PDB file of N, CA, C and O in Angstrom:
ATOM      1  N   MET A  82       2.257   9.877  10.022  1.00  0.00           N
ATOM      2  CA  MET A  82       1.012  10.423  10.258  1.00  0.00           C
ATOM      3  C   MET A  82      -0.193   9.168  11.137  1.00  0.00           C
ATOM      4  O   MET A  82       0.041   8.801   9.876  1.00  0.00           O
ATOM      5  N   GLY A  83       0.189   9.248  12.385  1.00  0.00           N
ATOM      6  CA  GLY A  83      -0.490   7.785  12.482  1.00  0.00           C
ATOM      7  C   GLY A  83       0.628   7.608  13.778  1.00  0.00           C
ATOM      8  O   GLY A  83       1.104   8.019  14.787  1.00  0.00           O
ATOM      9  N   ASP A  84       0.224   6.248  14.594  1.00  0.00           N
ATOM     10  CA  ASP A  84       0.434   5.838  15.560  1.00  0.00           C
ATOM     11  C   ASP A  84       1.800   4.767  15.522  1.00  0.00           C
ATOM     12  O   ASP A  84       1.089   3.347  14.646  1.00  0.00           O
ATOM     13  N   ALA A  85       3.098   4.822  15.468  1.00  0.00           N
ATOM     14  CA  ALA A  85       3.573   3.860  14.986  1.00  0.00           C
ATOM     15  C   ALA A  85       3.793   2.219  15.365  1.00  0.00           C
ATOM     16  O   ALA A  85       3.864   1.253  14.491  1.00  0.00           O
ATOM     17  N   GLU A  86       3.664   2.373  16.625  1.00  0.00           N
ATOM     18  CA  GLU A  86       2.952   0.612  17.762  1.00  0.00           C
ATOM     19  C   GLU A  86       1.836   0.645  16.654  1.00  0.00           C
ATOM     20  O   GLU A  86       2.002  -1.390  16.118  1.00  0.00           O
ATOM     21  N   LYS A  87       0.468   0.454  16.307  1.00  0.00           N
ATOM     22  CA  LYS A  87      -0.421   0.625  15.733  1.00  0.00           C
ATOM     23  C   LYS A  87      -0.778  -0.152  14.745  1.00  0.00           C
ATOM     24  O   LYS A  87      -0.966  -0.642  13.610  1.00  0.00           O
ATOM     25  N   THR A  88       0.793   0.834  13.617  1.00  0.00           N
ATOM     26  CA  THR A  88       0.934   0.899  12.281  1.00  0.00           C
ATOM     27  C   THR A  88       1.745  -0.784  11.833  1.00  0.00           C
ATOM     28  O   THR A  88       1.622  -1.481  11.282  1.00  0.00           O
ATOM     29  N   GLU A  89       3.057  -0.816  13.218  1.00  0.00           N
ATOM     30  CA  GLU A  89       3.487  -1.462  13.001  1.00  0.00           C
ATOM     31  C   GLU A  89       3.033  -2.649  13.312  1.00  0.00           C
ATOM     32  O   GLU A  89       2.973  -4.171  12.317  1.00  0.00           O
ATOM     33  N   ASP A  90       1.861  -3.144  14.090  1.00  0.00           N
ATOM     34  CA  ASP A  90       1.176  -4.446  14.118  1.00  0.00           C
ATOM     35  C   ASP A  90       0.525  -4.660  13.086  1.00  0.00           C
ATOM     36  O   ASP A  90      -0.097  -6.010  12.770  1.00  0.00           O
ATOM     37  N   ALA A  91      -0.482  -3.210  12.077  1.00  0.00           N
ATOM     38  CA  ALA A  91      -1.277  -3.628  11.166  1.00  0.00           C
ATOM     39  C   ALA A  91      -0.498  -4.373  10.447  1.00  0.00           C
ATOM     40  O   ALA A  91      -0.451  -4.737   9.056  1.00  0.00           O
ATOM     41  N   LEU A  92       0.491  -3.934  10.157  1.00  0.00           N
ATOM     42  CA  LEU A  92       1.117  -4.249   9.169  1.00  0.00           C
ATOM     43  C   LEU A  92       1.661  -5.532   9.174  1.00  0.00           C
ATOM     44  O   LEU A  92       2.058  -7.250   8.494  1.00  0.00           O
ATOM     45  N   ARG A  93       2.332  -6.227  10.570  1.00  0.00           N
ATOM     46  CA  ARG A  93       2.904  -7.449  10.768  1.00  0.00           C
ATOM     47  C   ARG A  93       1.360  -8.326  10.196  1.00  0.00           C
ATOM     48  O   ARG A  93       1.998  -9.677   9.177  1.00  0.00           O
ATOM     49  N   LYS A  94       0.313  -8.120  10.838  1.00  0.00           N
ATOM     50  CA  LYS A  94      -1.342  -8.342  10.572  1.00  0.00           C
ATOM     51  C   LYS A  94      -1.001  -8.538   8.684  1.00  0.00           C
ATOM     52  O   LYS A  94      -1.111 -10.103   8.097  1.00  0.00           O
ATOM     53  N   ALA A  95      -0.314  -7.328   8.008  1.00  0.00           N
ATOM     54  CA  ALA A  95      -0.750  -7.868   6.187  1.00  0.00           C
ATOM     55  C   ALA A  95      -0.117  -8.459   5.655  1.00  0.00           C
ATOM     56  O   ALA A  95      -0.498  -9.983   4.936  1.00  0.00           O
ATOM     57  N   LEU A  96       1.560  -8.387   6.131  1.00  0.00           N
ATOM     58  CA  LEU A  96       2.694  -9.527   6.152  1.00  0.00           C
ATOM     59  C   LEU A  96       2.136 -10.874   5.925  1.00  0.00           C
ATOM     60  O   LEU A  96       2.498 -11.915   5.555  1.00  0.00           O
ATOM     61  N   GLY A  97       1.558 -11.169   7.689  1.00  0.00           N
ATOM     62  CA  GLY A  97       1.385 -12.179   8.564  1.00  0.00           C
ATOM     63  C   GLY A  97      -0.066 -13.028   6.776  1.00  0.00           C
ATOM     64  O   GLY A  97       0.440 -14.659   6.871  1.00  0.00           O
ATOM     65  N   GLU A  98      -0.729 -12.363   6.323  1.00  0.00           N
ATOM     66  CA  GLU A  98      -1.809 -12.816   5.416  1.00  0.00           C
ATOM     67  C   GLU A  98      -1.348 -12.986   4.459  1.00  0.00           C
ATOM     68  O   GLU A  98      -2.075 -13.606   3.225  1.00  0.00           O
ATOM     69  N   GLY A  99       0.426 -12.857   4.227  1.00  0.00           N
ATOM     70  CA  GLY A  99       0.880 -12.505   2.362  1.00  0.00           C
ATOM     71  C   GLY A  99       0.700 -11.914   1.142  1.00  0.00           C
ATOM     72  O   GLY A  99       0.983 -11.913   0.430  1.00  0.00           O
ATOM     73  N   THR A 100       0.452 -10.608   2.371  1.00  0.00           N
ATOM     74  CA  THR A 100       0.319  -9.420   1.402  1.00  0.00           C
ATOM     75  C   THR A 100       1.553  -9.477   1.438  1.00  0.00           C
ATOM     76  O   THR A 100       3.014  -9.234   2.069  1.00  0.00           O
ATOM     77  N   ASP A 101       2.235  -9.010   0.096  1.00  0.00           N
ATOM     78  CA  ASP A 101       3.853  -8.664  -1.086  1.00  0.00           C
ATOM     79  C   ASP A 101       3.834  -7.321  -0.468  1.00  0.00           C
ATOM     80  O   ASP A 101       3.677  -6.486  -0.406  1.00  0.00           O
ATOM     81  N   PRO A 102       4.983  -6.754   0.912  1.00  0.00           N
ATOM     82  CA  PRO A 102       5.381  -5.809   0.854  1.00  0.00           C
ATOM     83  C   PRO A 102       5.998  -5.148   0.499  1.00  0.00           C
ATOM     84  O   PRO A 102       5.404  -3.287  -0.054  1.00  0.00           O
ATOM     85  N   THR A 103       5.807  -5.337  -1.379  1.00  0.00           N
ATOM     86  CA  THR A 103       6.503  -4.641  -2.108  1.00  0.00           C
ATOM     87  C   THR A 103       4.820  -3.821  -2.968  1.00  0.00           C
ATOM     88  O   THR A 103       5.583  -2.233  -3.099  1.00  0.00           O
ATOM     89  N   GLU A 104       3.840  -4.000  -2.696  1.00  0.00           N
ATOM     90  CA  GLU A 104       2.562  -3.594  -2.724  1.00  0.00           C
ATOM     91  C   GLU A 104       1.810  -3.216  -1.999  1.00  0.00           C
ATOM     92  O   GLU A 104       1.417  -1.656  -2.133  1.00  0.00           O
ATOM     93  N   ILE A 105       3.114  -2.849  -0.831  1.00  0.00           N
ATOM     94  CA  ILE A 105       2.444  -1.443   0.692  1.00  0.00           C
ATOM     95  C   ILE A 105       3.427  -0.648  -0.271  1.00  0.00           C
ATOM     96  O   ILE A 105       2.602   0.352   0.362  1.00  0.00           O
ATOM     97  N   LEU A 106       4.749  -0.884  -0.556  1.00  0.00           N
ATOM     98  CA  LEU A 106       5.095   0.225  -0.703  1.00  0.00           C
ATOM     99  C   LEU A 106       4.849   1.229  -1.721  1.00  0.00           C
ATOM    100  O   LEU A 106       4.658   1.515  -1.381  1.00  0.00           O
ATOM    101  N   ALA A 107       4.268   0.367  -2.986  1.00  0.00           N
ATOM    102  CA  ALA A 107       4.199   1.182  -4.152  1.00  0.00           C
ATOM    103  C   ALA A 107       2.852   2.154  -4.028  1.00  0.00           C
ATOM    104  O   ALA A 107       3.152   2.973  -4.047  1.00  0.00           O
ATOM    105  N   GLY A 108       2.136   1.371  -2.512  1.00  0.00           N
ATOM    106  CA  GLY A 108       0.754   1.671  -2.518  1.00  0.00           C
ATOM    107  C   GLY A 108       0.757   2.989  -1.571  1.00  0.00           C
ATOM    108  O   GLY A 108       0.478   4.130  -1.720  1.00  0.00           O
ATOM    109  N   ALA A 109       1.692   2.774  -0.757  1.00  0.00           N
ATOM    110  CA  ALA A 109       2.145   4.529   0.117  1.00  0.00           C
ATOM    111  C   ALA A 109       2.551   5.149  -0.708  1.00  0.00           C
ATOM    112  O   ALA A 109       2.431   6.354  -0.163  1.00  0.00           O
ATOM    113  N   LYS A 110       3.895   4.549  -1.442  1.00  0.00           N
ATOM    114  CA  LYS A 110       4.226   6.108  -2.676  1.00  0.00           C
ATOM    115  C   LYS A 110       3.510   6.530  -2.881  1.00  0.00           C
ATOM    116  O   LYS A 110       3.280   8.207  -3.450  1.00  0.00           O
ATOM    117  N   ALA A 111       2.644   5.544  -3.759  1.00  0.00           N
ATOM    118  CA  ALA A 111       1.349   6.504  -4.963  1.00  0.00           C
ATOM    119  C   ALA A 111       0.466   7.482  -3.433  1.00  0.00           C
ATOM    120  O   ALA A 111      -0.630   8.149  -4.433  1.00  0.00           O
ATOM    121  N   TYR A 112      -0.212   7.089  -3.113  1.00  0.00           N
ATOM    122  CA  TYR A 112      -0.497   8.485  -1.557  1.00  0.00           C
ATOM    123  C   TYR A 112      -0.610   8.966  -1.756  1.00  0.00           C
ATOM    124  O   TYR A 112      -1.072  10.074  -1.474  1.00  0.00           O
ATOM    125  N   ALA A 113       1.390   8.893  -0.939  1.00  0.00           N
ATOM    126  CA  ALA A 113       1.696   9.859  -0.663  1.00  0.00           C
ATOM    127  C   ALA A 113       2.109  11.005  -1.609  1.00  0.00           C
ATOM    128  O   ALA A 113       1.142  12.256  -1.578  1.00  0.00           O
ATOM    129  N   VAL A 114       2.353  10.493  -3.120  1.00  0.00           N
ATOM    130  CA  VAL A 114       2.175  11.591  -4.099  1.00  0.00           C
ATOM    131  C   VAL A 114       0.932  12.345  -4.123  1.00  0.00           C
ATOM    132  O   VAL A 114       0.068  13.284  -4.149  1.00  0.00           O
ATOM    133  N   GLU A 115       0.054  11.392  -4.112  1.00  0.00           N
ATOM    134  CA  GLU A 115      -2.175  11.621  -4.082  1.00  0.00           C
ATOM    135  C   GLU A 115      -2.043  12.965  -3.563  1.00  0.00           C
ATOM    136  O   GLU A 115      -2.898  13.506  -3.603  1.00  0.00           O
ATOM    137  N   GLN A 116      -1.457  12.505  -2.031  1.00  0.00           N
ATOM    138  CA  GLN A 116      -1.781  13.892  -1.267  1.00  0.00           C
ATOM    139  C   GLN A 116      -0.969  14.330  -0.665  1.00  0.00           C
ATOM    140  O   GLN A 116      -1.018  15.667  -0.289  1.00  0.00           O
ATOM    141  N   ALA A 117       0.255  14.704  -1.327  1.00  0.00           N
ATOM    142  CA  ALA A 117       1.099  16.106  -1.252  1.00  0.00           C
ATOM    143  C   ALA A 117       0.468  17.323  -1.284  1.00  0.00           C
ATOM    144  O   ALA A 117      -0.700  17.701  -2.560  1.00  0.00           O
ATOM    145  N   GLY A 118       0.394  18.096  -0.340  1.00  0.00           N
ATOM    146  CA  GLY A 118      -0.013  19.087  -0.680  1.00  0.00           C
ATOM    147  C   GLY A 118      -1.439  19.534   0.690  1.00  0.00           C
ATOM    148  O   GLY A 118      -2.161  21.101   0.890  1.00  0.00           O
ATOM    149  N   ASN A 119      -1.797  18.209   0.481  1.00  0.00           N
ATOM    150  CA  ASN A 119      -3.424  17.630   1.112  1.00  0.00           C
ATOM    151  C   ASN A 119      -3.269  18.528   2.540  1.00  0.00           C
ATOM    152  O   ASN A 119      -2.395  18.193   3.327  1.00  0.00           O
ATOM    153  N   GLN A 120      -4.156  18.694   2.863  1.00  0.00           N
ATOM    154  CA  GLN A 120      -4.401  19.285   4.805  1.00  0.00           C
ATOM    155  C   GLN A 120      -3.907  18.080   5.560  1.00  0.00           C
ATOM    156  O   GLN A 120      -4.502  17.209   5.234  1.00  0.00           O
ATOM    157  N   PRO A 121      -3.064  18.171   6.366  1.00  0.00           N
ATOM    158  CA  PRO A 121      -3.744  16.586   7.195  1.00  0.00           C
ATOM    159  C   PRO A 121      -4.488  16.134   7.608  1.00  0.00           C
ATOM    160  O   PRO A 121      -5.119  14.985   7.824  1.00  0.00           O
ATOM    161  N   ARG A 122      -5.770  16.826   8.204  1.00  0.00           N
ATOM    162  CA  ARG A 122      -7.327  16.343   8.607  1.00  0.00           C
ATOM    163  C   ARG A 122      -7.699  15.635   7.196  1.00  0.00           C
ATOM    164  O   ARG A 122      -8.431  14.676   8.131  1.00  0.00           O
ATOM    165  N   TYR A 123      -6.576  15.522   6.435  1.00  0.00           N
ATOM    166  CA  TYR A 123      -8.188  14.612   5.254  1.00  0.00           C
ATOM    167  C   TYR A 123      -7.222  13.681   4.920  1.00  0.00           C
ATOM    168  O   TYR A 123      -7.267  12.612   3.890  1.00  0.00           O
ATOM    169  N   ILE A 124      -5.842  13.668   5.558  1.00  0.00           N
ATOM    170  CA  ILE A 124      -5.060  12.035   5.551  1.00  0.00           C
ATOM    171  C   ILE A 124      -4.789  11.480   5.932  1.00  0.00           C
ATOM    172  O   ILE A 124      -5.298  11.262   6.717  1.00  0.00           O
ATOM    173  N   LYS A 125      -5.110  10.024   5.752  1.00  0.00           N
ATOM    174  CA  LYS A 125      -6.057   8.806   6.433  1.00  0.00           C
ATOM    175  C   LYS A 125      -4.145   8.490   7.901  1.00  0.00           C
ATOM    176  O   LYS A 125      -2.813   8.246   6.934  1.00  0.00           O
ATOM    177  N   TYR A 126      -4.729   8.128   8.878  1.00  0.00           N
ATOM    178  CA  TYR A 126      -4.006   7.341   9.643  1.00  0.00           C
ATOM    179  C   TYR A 126      -2.691   6.356   8.932  1.00  0.00           C
ATOM    180  O   TYR A 126      -3.793   5.763   8.711  1.00  0.00           O
ATOM    181  N   SER A 127      -1.593   6.404   9.541  1.00  0.00           N
ATOM    182  CA  SER A 127      -0.707   5.188   9.049  1.00  0.00           C
ATOM    183  C   SER A 127      -1.720   3.683   9.372  1.00  0.00           C
ATOM    184  O   SER A 127      -1.429   3.291   7.987  1.00  0.00           O
ATOM    185  N   GLU A 128      -2.266   3.437  10.390  1.00  0.00           N
ATOM    186  CA  GLU A 128      -2.465   2.020  10.741  1.00  0.00           C
ATOM    187  C   GLU A 128      -4.161   2.434  10.631  1.00  0.00           C
ATOM    188  O   GLU A 128      -4.147   1.121   9.870  1.00  0.00           O
ATOM    189  N   ASN A 129      -5.444   2.884  10.225  1.00  0.00           N
ATOM    190  CA  ASN A 129      -6.091   3.232   9.259  1.00  0.00           C
ATOM    191  C   ASN A 129      -5.645   2.144   7.851  1.00  0.00           C
ATOM    192  O   ASN A 129      -6.414   1.863   7.664  1.00  0.00           O
ATOM    193  N   TRP A 130      -4.680   3.424   7.118  1.00  0.00           N
ATOM    194  CA  TRP A 130      -4.963   2.846   6.335  1.00  0.00           C
ATOM    195  C   TRP A 130      -4.016   1.210   5.591  1.00  0.00           C
ATOM    196  O   TRP A 130      -4.512   1.023   4.840  1.00  0.00           O
ATOM    197  N   VAL A 131      -3.146   0.772   6.358  1.00  0.00           N
ATOM    198  CA  VAL A 131      -2.439  -0.326   6.188  1.00  0.00           C
ATOM    199  C   VAL A 131      -4.336  -1.255   6.754  1.00  0.00           C
ATOM    200  O   VAL A 131      -3.818  -2.291   5.809  1.00  0.00           O
ATOM    201  N   GLU A 132      -4.693  -1.158   7.767  1.00  0.00           N
ATOM    202  CA  GLU A 132      -5.805  -1.858   8.205  1.00  0.00           C
ATOM    203  C   GLU A 132      -6.690  -2.431   7.565  1.00  0.00           C
ATOM    204  O   GLU A 132      -7.205  -3.370   7.228  1.00  0.00           O
ATOM    205  N   GLU A 133      -7.244  -1.006   6.558  1.00  0.00           N
ATOM    206  CA  GLU A 133      -8.147  -1.246   5.328  1.00  0.00           C
ATOM    207  C   GLU A 133      -7.628  -1.469   4.578  1.00  0.00           C
ATOM    208  O   GLU A 133      -8.369  -1.646   3.186  1.00  0.00           O
ATOM    209  N   LYS A 134      -6.663  -1.666   4.257  1.00  0.00           N
ATOM    210  CA  LYS A 134      -5.072  -2.434   2.710  1.00  0.00           C
ATOM    211  C   LYS A 134      -5.768  -1.640   1.772  1.00  0.00           C
ATOM    212  O   LYS A 134      -6.716  -1.909   1.069  1.00  0.00           O
ATOM    213  N   ARG A 135      -5.774   0.097   2.157  1.00  0.00           N
ATOM    214  CA  ARG A 135      -6.108   0.531   1.031  1.00  0.00           C
ATOM    215  C   ARG A 135      -5.094   0.780  -0.381  1.00  0.00           C
ATOM    216  O   ARG A 135      -4.797   1.230  -1.162  1.00  0.00           O
ATOM    217  N   TRP A 136      -3.936  -0.213  -0.252  1.00  0.00           N
ATOM    218  CA  TRP A 136      -2.451  -0.142  -0.415  1.00  0.00           C
ATOM    219  C   TRP A 136      -3.287  -0.515  -3.036  1.00  0.00           C
ATOM    220  O   TRP A 136      -2.707  -0.361  -3.633  1.00  0.00           O
ATOM    221  N   ARG A 137      -4.292  -1.235  -2.201  1.00  0.00           N
ATOM    222  CA  ARG A 137      -4.832  -1.599  -3.396  1.00  0.00           C
ATOM    223  C   ARG A 137      -5.618  -1.349  -4.313  1.00  0.00           C
ATOM    224  O   ARG A 137      -6.029  -1.132  -4.987  1.00  0.00           O
ATOM    225  N   GLN A 138      -6.350   0.006  -3.486  1.00  0.00           N
ATOM    226  CA  GLN A 138      -6.993   1.335  -4.315  1.00  0.00           C
ATOM    227  C   GLN A 138      -5.501   1.888  -5.510  1.00  0.00           C
ATOM    228  O   GLN A 138      -6.165   2.692  -5.704  1.00  0.00           O
ATOM    229  N   HIS A 139      -4.257   1.092  -5.037  1.00  0.00           N
ATOM    230  CA  HIS A 139      -3.166   2.386  -6.218  1.00  0.00           C
ATOM    231  C   HIS A 139      -2.685   1.315  -7.009  1.00  0.00           C
ATOM    232  O   HIS A 139      -1.482   1.233  -7.624  1.00  0.00           O
ATOM    233  N   VAL A 140      -2.406  -0.195  -6.266  1.00  0.00           N
ATOM    234  CA  VAL A 140      -1.719  -1.393  -6.661  1.00  0.00           C
ATOM    235  C   VAL A 140      -2.466  -1.803  -7.588  1.00  0.00           C
ATOM    236  O   VAL A 140      -2.814  -2.727  -7.044  1.00  0.00           O
ATOM    237  N   ARG A 141      -2.502  -2.269  -8.528  1.00  0.00           N
ATOM    238  CA  ARG A 141      -2.510  -4.112  -9.350  1.00  0.00           C
ATOM    239  C   ARG A 141      -1.618  -4.638 -10.071  1.00  0.00           C
ATOM    240  O   ARG A 141      -0.525  -3.861 -10.098  1.00  0.00           O
ATOM    241  N   LYS A 142      -1.804  -5.151  -9.778  1.00  0.00           N
ATOM    242  CA  LYS A 142      -1.103  -6.751  -9.830  1.00  0.00           C
ATOM    243  C   LYS A 142      -2.069  -6.763 -11.749  1.00  0.00           C
ATOM    244  O   LYS A 142      -2.848  -7.262 -12.557  1.00  0.00           O
ATOM    245  N   PRO A 143      -0.387  -7.101 -12.455  1.00  0.00           N
ATOM    246  CA  PRO A 143      -1.130  -7.279 -13.835  1.00  0.00           C
ATOM    247  C   PRO A 143      -1.511  -8.817 -14.311  1.00  0.00           C
ATOM    248  O   PRO A 143      -1.220  -9.489 -13.204  1.00  0.00           O
ATOM    249  N   ARG A 144      -2.625  -9.644 -14.865  1.00  0.00           N
ATOM    250  CA  ARG A 144      -3.471 -10.349 -15.133  1.00  0.00           C
ATOM    251  C   ARG A 144      -2.915 -11.458 -15.943  1.00  0.00           C
ATOM    252  O   ARG A 144      -2.996 -10.768 -17.433  1.00  0.00           O
ATOM    253  N   GLY A 145      -1.466 -12.595 -15.805  1.00  0.00           N
ATOM    254  CA  GLY A 145      -1.967 -13.252 -16.950  1.00  0.00           C
ATOM    255  C   GLY A 145      -0.815 -12.619 -18.336  1.00  0.00           C
ATOM    256  O   GLY A 145      -1.124 -12.892 -19.512  1.00  0.00           O
ATOM    257  N   SER A 146       0.005 -11.657 -17.973  1.00  0.00           N
ATOM    258  CA  SER A 146       0.962 -10.997 -18.554  1.00  0.00           C
ATOM    259  C   SER A 146       2.061 -12.119 -18.689  1.00  0.00           C
ATOM    260  O   SER A 146       1.997 -12.878 -17.869  1.00  0.00           O
ATOM    261  N   ALA A 147       3.111 -12.195 -20.288  1.00  0.00           N
ATOM    262  CA  ALA A 147       3.647 -13.332 -20.331  1.00  0.00           C
ATOM    263  C   ALA A 147       4.858 -13.278 -19.101  1.00  0.00           C
ATOM    264  O   ALA A 147       5.918 -13.950 -19.038  1.00  0.00           O
ATOM    265  N   ALA A 148       5.376 -11.910 -18.333  1.00  0.00           N
ATOM    266  CA  ALA A 148       6.660 -11.922 -17.515  1.00  0.00           C
ATOM    267  C   ALA A 148       5.558 -12.829 -16.811  1.00  0.00           C
ATOM    268  O   ALA A 148       6.626 -13.457 -16.170  1.00  0.00           O
ATOM    269  N   GLY A 149       4.665 -12.427 -16.071  1.00  0.00           N
ATOM    270  CA  GLY A 149       3.739 -13.014 -14.729  1.00  0.00           C
ATOM    271  C   GLY A 149       4.027 -14.427 -15.290  1.00  0.00           C
ATOM    272  O   GLY A 149       3.928 -15.996 -13.569  1.00  0.00           O
ATOM    273  N   LEU A 150       3.577 -15.114 -16.840  1.00  0.00           N
ATOM    274  CA  LEU A 150       2.992 -16.931 -16.733  1.00  0.00           C
ATOM    275  C   LEU A 150       4.798 -17.141 -17.360  1.00  0.00           C
ATOM    276  O   LEU A 150       4.913 -18.016 -16.760  1.00  0.00           O
ATOM    277  N   SER A 151       5.654 -16.913 -17.404  1.00  0.00           N
ATOM    278  CA  SER A 151       7.109 -16.719 -17.051  1.00  0.00           C
ATOM    279  C   SER A 151       8.612 -16.851 -16.762  1.00  0.00           C
ATOM    280  O   SER A 151       9.402 -17.613 -16.095  1.00  0.00           O
ATOM    281  N   GLY A 152       7.740 -15.872 -15.925  1.00  0.00           N
ATOM    282  CA  GLY A 152       8.720 -15.794 -14.902  1.00  0.00           C
ATOM    283  C   GLY A 152       9.652 -14.636 -15.123  1.00  0.00           C
ATOM    284  O   GLY A 152      10.300 -14.452 -14.740  1.00  0.00           O
ATOM    285  N   ARG A 153       9.534 -14.669 -16.553  1.00  0.00           N
ATOM    286  CA  ARG A 153      10.922 -13.561 -16.951  1.00  0.00           C
ATOM    287  C   ARG A 153      10.164 -12.085 -17.616  1.00  0.00           C
ATOM    288  O   ARG A 153       8.604 -12.200 -17.791  1.00  0.00           O
ATOM    289  N   SER A 154      11.280 -10.258 -17.405  1.00  0.00           N
ATOM    290  CA  SER A 154      10.627  -9.885 -17.649  1.00  0.00           C
ATOM    291  C   SER A 154      11.106  -9.513 -19.379  1.00  0.00           C
ATOM    292  O   SER A 154      11.703  -9.754 -19.210  1.00  0.00           O
ATOM    293  N   HIS A 155       9.546  -8.387 -19.439  1.00  0.00           N
ATOM    294  CA  HIS A 155      10.183  -8.708 -20.838  1.00  0.00           C
ATOM    295  C   HIS A 155      10.847  -6.505 -21.052  1.00  0.00           C
ATOM    296  O   HIS A 155      11.057  -5.926 -22.252  1.00  0.00           O
ATOM    297  N   ASP A 156      11.358  -5.929 -20.252  1.00  0.00           N
ATOM    298  CA  ASP A 156      12.291  -4.806 -20.099  1.00  0.00           C
ATOM    299  C   ASP A 156      13.505  -4.951 -20.439  1.00  0.00           C
ATOM    300  O   ASP A 156      14.387  -5.791 -20.669  1.00  0.00           O
ATOM    301  N   ALA A 157      14.162  -3.694 -20.984  1.00  0.00           N
ATOM    302  CA  ALA A 157      14.853  -4.111 -22.612  1.00  0.00           C
ATOM    303  C   ALA A 157      16.549  -3.532 -21.285  1.00  0.00           C
ATOM    304  O   ALA A 157      15.880  -2.914 -19.760  1.00  0.00           O
ATOM    305  N   HIS A 158      16.977  -4.770 -21.198  1.00  0.00           N
ATOM    306  CA  HIS A 158      18.087  -4.361 -20.610  1.00  0.00           C
ATOM    307  C   HIS A 158      19.486  -3.766 -21.382  1.00  0.00           C
ATOM    308  O   HIS A 158      19.965  -3.610 -22.010  1.00  0.00           O
TER     309      HIS A 158
END
């Protein structure tokens, strides 16, 4: 939902500002889940969602975690 060209422009701007693309994608996926079953008139247009940096509402960076400090994950392999 939204204008593809305006959305692409907004994405290029966000990425140019140093935004991690995986954060945008994770936020978009979370927003899609949140909006499932909602009427289209209540769902943000994609270009506005990106311009307003709405992914920040859905994605949080871990602060001072051991994985972030050492660069290694603690996940079992």
